[in-house]
Short mmCIF file of C-alpha atoms and ligand atoms in Angstrom, two decimals:
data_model
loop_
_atom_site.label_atom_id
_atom_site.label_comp_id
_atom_site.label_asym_id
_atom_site.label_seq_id
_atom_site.Cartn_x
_atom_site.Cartn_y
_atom_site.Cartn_z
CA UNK A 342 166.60 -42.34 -81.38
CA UNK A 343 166.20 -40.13 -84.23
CA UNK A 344 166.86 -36.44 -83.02
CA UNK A 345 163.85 -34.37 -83.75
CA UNK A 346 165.12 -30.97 -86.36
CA UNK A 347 162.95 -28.59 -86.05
CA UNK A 348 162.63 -26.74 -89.48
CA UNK A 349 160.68 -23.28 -89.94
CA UNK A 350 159.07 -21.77 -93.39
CA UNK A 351 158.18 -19.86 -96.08
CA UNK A 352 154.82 -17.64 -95.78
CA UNK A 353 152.43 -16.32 -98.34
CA UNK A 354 149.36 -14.81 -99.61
CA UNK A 355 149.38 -11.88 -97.31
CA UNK A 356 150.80 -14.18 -94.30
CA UNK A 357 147.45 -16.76 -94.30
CA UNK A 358 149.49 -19.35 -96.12
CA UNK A 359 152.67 -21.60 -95.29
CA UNK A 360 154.97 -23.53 -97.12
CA UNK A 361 157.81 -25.50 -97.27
CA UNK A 362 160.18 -27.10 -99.51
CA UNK A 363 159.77 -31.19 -99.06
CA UNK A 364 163.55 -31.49 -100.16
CA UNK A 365 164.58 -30.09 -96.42
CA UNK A 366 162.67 -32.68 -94.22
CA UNK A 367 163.60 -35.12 -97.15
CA UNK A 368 167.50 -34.49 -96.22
CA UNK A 369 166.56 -34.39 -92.92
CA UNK A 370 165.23 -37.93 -93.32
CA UNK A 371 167.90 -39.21 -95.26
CA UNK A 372 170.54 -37.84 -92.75
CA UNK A 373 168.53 -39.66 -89.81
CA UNK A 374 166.58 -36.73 -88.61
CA UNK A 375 163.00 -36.49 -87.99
CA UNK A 376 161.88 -33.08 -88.76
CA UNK A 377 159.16 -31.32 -87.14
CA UNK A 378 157.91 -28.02 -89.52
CA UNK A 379 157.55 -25.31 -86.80
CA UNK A 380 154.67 -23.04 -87.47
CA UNK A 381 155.29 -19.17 -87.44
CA UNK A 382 153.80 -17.13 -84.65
CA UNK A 383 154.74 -14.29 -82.50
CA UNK A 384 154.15 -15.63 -79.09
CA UNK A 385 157.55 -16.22 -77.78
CA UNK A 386 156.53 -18.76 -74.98
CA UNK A 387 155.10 -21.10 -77.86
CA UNK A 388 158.51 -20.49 -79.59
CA UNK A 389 160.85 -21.34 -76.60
CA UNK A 390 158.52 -24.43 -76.51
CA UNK A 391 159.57 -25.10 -79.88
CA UNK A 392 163.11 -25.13 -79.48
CA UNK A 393 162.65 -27.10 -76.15
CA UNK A 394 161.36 -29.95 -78.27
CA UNK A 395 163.70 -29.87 -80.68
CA UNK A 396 167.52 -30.83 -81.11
CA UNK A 397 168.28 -28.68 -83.38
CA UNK A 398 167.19 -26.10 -85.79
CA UNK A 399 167.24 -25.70 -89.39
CA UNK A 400 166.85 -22.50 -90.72
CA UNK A 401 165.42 -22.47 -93.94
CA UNK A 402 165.59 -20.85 -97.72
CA UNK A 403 163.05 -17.98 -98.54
CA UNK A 404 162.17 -14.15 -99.19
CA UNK A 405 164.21 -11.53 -98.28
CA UNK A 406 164.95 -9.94 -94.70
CA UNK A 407 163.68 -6.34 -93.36
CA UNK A 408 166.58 -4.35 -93.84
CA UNK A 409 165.15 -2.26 -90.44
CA UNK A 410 166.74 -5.47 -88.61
CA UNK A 411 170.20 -4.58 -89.87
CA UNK A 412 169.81 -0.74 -89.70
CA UNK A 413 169.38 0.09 -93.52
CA UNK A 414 165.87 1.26 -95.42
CA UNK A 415 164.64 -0.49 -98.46
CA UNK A 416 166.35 -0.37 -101.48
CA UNK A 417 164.50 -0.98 -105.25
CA UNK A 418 166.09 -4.34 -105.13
CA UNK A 419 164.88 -5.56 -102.10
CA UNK A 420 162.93 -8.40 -103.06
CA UNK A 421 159.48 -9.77 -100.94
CA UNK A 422 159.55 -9.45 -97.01
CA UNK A 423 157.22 -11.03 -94.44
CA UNK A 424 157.07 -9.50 -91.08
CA UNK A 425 155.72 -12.56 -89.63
CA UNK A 426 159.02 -15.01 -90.79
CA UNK A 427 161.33 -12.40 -89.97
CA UNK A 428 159.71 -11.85 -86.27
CA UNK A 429 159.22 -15.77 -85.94
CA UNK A 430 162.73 -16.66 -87.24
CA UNK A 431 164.77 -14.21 -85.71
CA UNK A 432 163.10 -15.25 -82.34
CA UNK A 433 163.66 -18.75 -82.51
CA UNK A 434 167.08 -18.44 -83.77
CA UNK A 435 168.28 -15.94 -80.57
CA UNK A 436 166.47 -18.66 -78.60
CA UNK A 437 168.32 -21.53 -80.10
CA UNK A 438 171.88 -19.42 -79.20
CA UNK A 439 170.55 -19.02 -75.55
CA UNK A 440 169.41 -22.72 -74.76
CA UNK A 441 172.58 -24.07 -76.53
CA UNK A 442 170.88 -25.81 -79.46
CA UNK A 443 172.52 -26.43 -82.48
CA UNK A 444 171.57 -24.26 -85.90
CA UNK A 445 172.14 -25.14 -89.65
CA UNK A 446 171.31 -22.27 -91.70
CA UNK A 447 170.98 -22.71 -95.51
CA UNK A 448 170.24 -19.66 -98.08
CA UNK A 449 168.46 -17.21 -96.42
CA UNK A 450 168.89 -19.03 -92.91
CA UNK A 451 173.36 -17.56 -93.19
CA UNK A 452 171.45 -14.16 -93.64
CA UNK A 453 168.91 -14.83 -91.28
CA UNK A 454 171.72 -15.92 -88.58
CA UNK A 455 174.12 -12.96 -89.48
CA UNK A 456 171.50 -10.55 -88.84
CA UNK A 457 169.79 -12.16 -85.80
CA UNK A 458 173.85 -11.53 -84.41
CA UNK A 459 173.77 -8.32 -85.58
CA UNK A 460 175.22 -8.28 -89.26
CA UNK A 461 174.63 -6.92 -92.24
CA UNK A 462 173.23 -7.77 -95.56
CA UNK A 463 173.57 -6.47 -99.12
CA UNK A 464 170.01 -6.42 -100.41
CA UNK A 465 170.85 -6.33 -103.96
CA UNK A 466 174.21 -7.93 -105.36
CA UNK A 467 173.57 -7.26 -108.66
CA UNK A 468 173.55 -3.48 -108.19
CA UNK A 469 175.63 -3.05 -105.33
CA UNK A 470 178.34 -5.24 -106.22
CA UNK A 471 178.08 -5.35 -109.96
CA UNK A 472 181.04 -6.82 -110.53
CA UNK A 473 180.11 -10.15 -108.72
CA UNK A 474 179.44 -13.53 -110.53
CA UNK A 475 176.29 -14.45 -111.36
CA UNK A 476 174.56 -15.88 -108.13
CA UNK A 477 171.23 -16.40 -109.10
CA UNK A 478 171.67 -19.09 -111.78
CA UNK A 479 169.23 -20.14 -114.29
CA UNK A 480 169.73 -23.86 -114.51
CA UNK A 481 167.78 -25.87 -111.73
CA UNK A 482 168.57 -26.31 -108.05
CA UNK A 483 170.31 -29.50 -108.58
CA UNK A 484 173.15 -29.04 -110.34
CA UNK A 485 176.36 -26.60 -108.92
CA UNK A 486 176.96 -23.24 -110.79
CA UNK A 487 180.06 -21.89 -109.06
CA UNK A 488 182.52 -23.44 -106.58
CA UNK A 489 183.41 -21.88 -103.07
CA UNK A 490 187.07 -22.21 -101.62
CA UNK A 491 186.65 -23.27 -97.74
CA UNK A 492 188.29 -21.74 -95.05
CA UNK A 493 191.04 -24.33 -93.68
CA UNK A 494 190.30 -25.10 -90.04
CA UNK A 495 186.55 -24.24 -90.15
CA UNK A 496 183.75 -27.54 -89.72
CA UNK A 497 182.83 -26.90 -93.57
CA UNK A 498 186.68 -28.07 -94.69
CA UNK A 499 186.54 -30.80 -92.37
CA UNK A 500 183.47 -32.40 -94.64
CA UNK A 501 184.90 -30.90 -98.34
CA UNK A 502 187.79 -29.84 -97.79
CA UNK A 503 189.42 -26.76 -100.01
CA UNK A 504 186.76 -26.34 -102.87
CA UNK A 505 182.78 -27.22 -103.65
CA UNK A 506 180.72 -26.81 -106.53
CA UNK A 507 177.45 -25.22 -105.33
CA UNK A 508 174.28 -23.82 -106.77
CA UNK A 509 173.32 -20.07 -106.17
CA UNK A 510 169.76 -18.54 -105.52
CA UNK A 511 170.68 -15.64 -103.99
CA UNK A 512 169.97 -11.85 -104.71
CA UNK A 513 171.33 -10.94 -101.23
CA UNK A 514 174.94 -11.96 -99.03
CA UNK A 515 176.02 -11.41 -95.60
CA UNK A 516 178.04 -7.96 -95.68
CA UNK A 517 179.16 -6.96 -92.11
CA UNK A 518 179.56 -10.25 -89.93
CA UNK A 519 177.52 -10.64 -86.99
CA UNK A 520 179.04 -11.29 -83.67
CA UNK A 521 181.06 -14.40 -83.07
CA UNK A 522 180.70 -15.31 -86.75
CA UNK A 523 183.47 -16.03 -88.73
CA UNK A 524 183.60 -16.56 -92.78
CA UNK A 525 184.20 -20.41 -93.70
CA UNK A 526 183.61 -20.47 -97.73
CA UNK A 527 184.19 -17.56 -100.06
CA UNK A 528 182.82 -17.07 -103.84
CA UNK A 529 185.65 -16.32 -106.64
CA UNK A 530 184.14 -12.72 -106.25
CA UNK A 531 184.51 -12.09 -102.42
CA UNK A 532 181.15 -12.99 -101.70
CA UNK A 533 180.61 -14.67 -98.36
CA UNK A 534 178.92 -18.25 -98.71
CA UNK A 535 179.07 -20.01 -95.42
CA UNK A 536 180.35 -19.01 -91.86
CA UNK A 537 180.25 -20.80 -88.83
CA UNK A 538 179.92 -19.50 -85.12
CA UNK A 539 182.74 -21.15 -82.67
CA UNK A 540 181.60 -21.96 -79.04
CA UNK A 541 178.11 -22.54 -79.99
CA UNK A 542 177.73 -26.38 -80.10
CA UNK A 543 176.56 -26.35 -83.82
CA UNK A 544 176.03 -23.34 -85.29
CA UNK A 545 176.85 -23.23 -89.51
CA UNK A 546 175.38 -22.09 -92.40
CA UNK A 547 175.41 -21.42 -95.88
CA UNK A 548 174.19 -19.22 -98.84
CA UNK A 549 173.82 -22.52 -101.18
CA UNK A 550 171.09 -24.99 -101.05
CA UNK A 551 172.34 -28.64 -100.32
CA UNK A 552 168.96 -29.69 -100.07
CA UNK A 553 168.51 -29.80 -103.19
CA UNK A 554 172.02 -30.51 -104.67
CA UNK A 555 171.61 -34.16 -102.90
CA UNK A 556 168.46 -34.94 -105.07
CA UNK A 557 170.91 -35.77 -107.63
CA UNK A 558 173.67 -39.21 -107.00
CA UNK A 559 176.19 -37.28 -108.37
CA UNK A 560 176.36 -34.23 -105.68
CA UNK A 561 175.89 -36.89 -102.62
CA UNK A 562 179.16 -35.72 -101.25
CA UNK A 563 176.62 -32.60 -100.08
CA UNK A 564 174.83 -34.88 -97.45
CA UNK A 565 178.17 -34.58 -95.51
CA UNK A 566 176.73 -31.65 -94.19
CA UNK A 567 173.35 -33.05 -93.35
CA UNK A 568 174.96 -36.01 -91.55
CA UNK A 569 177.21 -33.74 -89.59
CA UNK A 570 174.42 -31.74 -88.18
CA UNK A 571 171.98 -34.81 -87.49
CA UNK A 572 174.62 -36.33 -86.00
CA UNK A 573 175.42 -33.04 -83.64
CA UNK A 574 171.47 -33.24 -83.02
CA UNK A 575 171.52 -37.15 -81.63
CA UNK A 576 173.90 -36.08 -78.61
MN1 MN B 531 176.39 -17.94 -104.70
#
């Protein structure tokens, strides 16, 4: 059987409109997943039904996250928010933790998870770390634009081992971890790009976007961590 992923969205036009990325369910697919998009809402019993019916949970790329979830106002920098995805996600994701299910986060899904524990985010590299490489590169999705060195030990170096080329689309990075998480790749510039959760049964994300990396033969390596999930989910 194909374990079901369940994979939430992007909103827009003042929060009438959804939206998705097809290259998620299409690494889903390829990974042996059938994903099921999970439509935002704010009634929690419809959301604990979700993550009943799924295996597992992939939290997807997007706008940015209210800084009142991690204690801060609103900088300049701080880019788009939707109150909807941020209610919606960050339910769904402390309801994944409780019921055991496992989690891949990937772009804003490592913020989204860090700050559902009850982490911190820098809403604005460029100004608040100006010294930090450039993470929000201008050539597209699919090809890498800075490596990460992995944490030895963590699930991440168990697929790629010491160093991966990655793409960056990211204005924002975890700052303060969130509880239980620990850091499992790091940017040449301190920048967190992936941490994992022990104890949970899956729980991993990262800042990059695989999804899109494995649209090109060359990066396949990346559907290492597709297959590791999927194959997490099918148990
Ligand atoms: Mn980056």
């Amino acid at each position: 059987m194909r374990p079901i992923i369940g994979l939430t969205h992007s909103i827009e036009l003042d929060e009438v409109r959804l939206y998705a990325n097809l290259s998620y369910p299409n690494a889903i697919i390829a990974a042996g997943g059938t994903p099921l998009l999970l439509p935002a809402t704010t009634d929690e019993s419809i959301l604990r039904q979700y993550v009943q019916t799924v295996d597992g949970l992939l939290l997807s790329g997007g706008d940015d996250i209210d800084p009142q979830y991690y204690g801060e106002t609103q900088l300049w920098q701080c880019g788009e928010i939707s109150a909807l995805r941020d209610c919606y996600e960050l339910t769904l994701t402390r309801l994944a933790i409780e019921m055991g299910k496992p989690i891949l986060g990937i772009c804003r899904g490592i913020q989204l998870l860090n700050v559902a524990l009850g982490g911190t985010l820098y809403q604005d590299l460029q100004s608040q770390q100006p010294d930090s490489l450039c993470h929000g590169q201008k050539q597209k999705s699919c090809y890498p634009s800075h490596t990460v060195a992995i944490v030895s030990g963590s699930r991440l170096h168990g697929l790629f081992g010491d160093d991966l080329a990655v793409n960056s689309h990211h204005h924002q990075a975890v700052k303060a971890l969130g509880d239980g998480l620990v850091i499992t790749a790091t940017a040449a510039d301190g920048v967190i790009e992936a941490v994992e959760r022990p104890g949970l049964s899956y729980c991993v994300a990262v800042q990059w976007h695989p999804e899109r990396l494995v649209e090109k033969q060359e990066n396949a390596a990346h559907r290492a961590l597709f297959d590791d999930f999927v194959n997490v989910c099918r148990k």
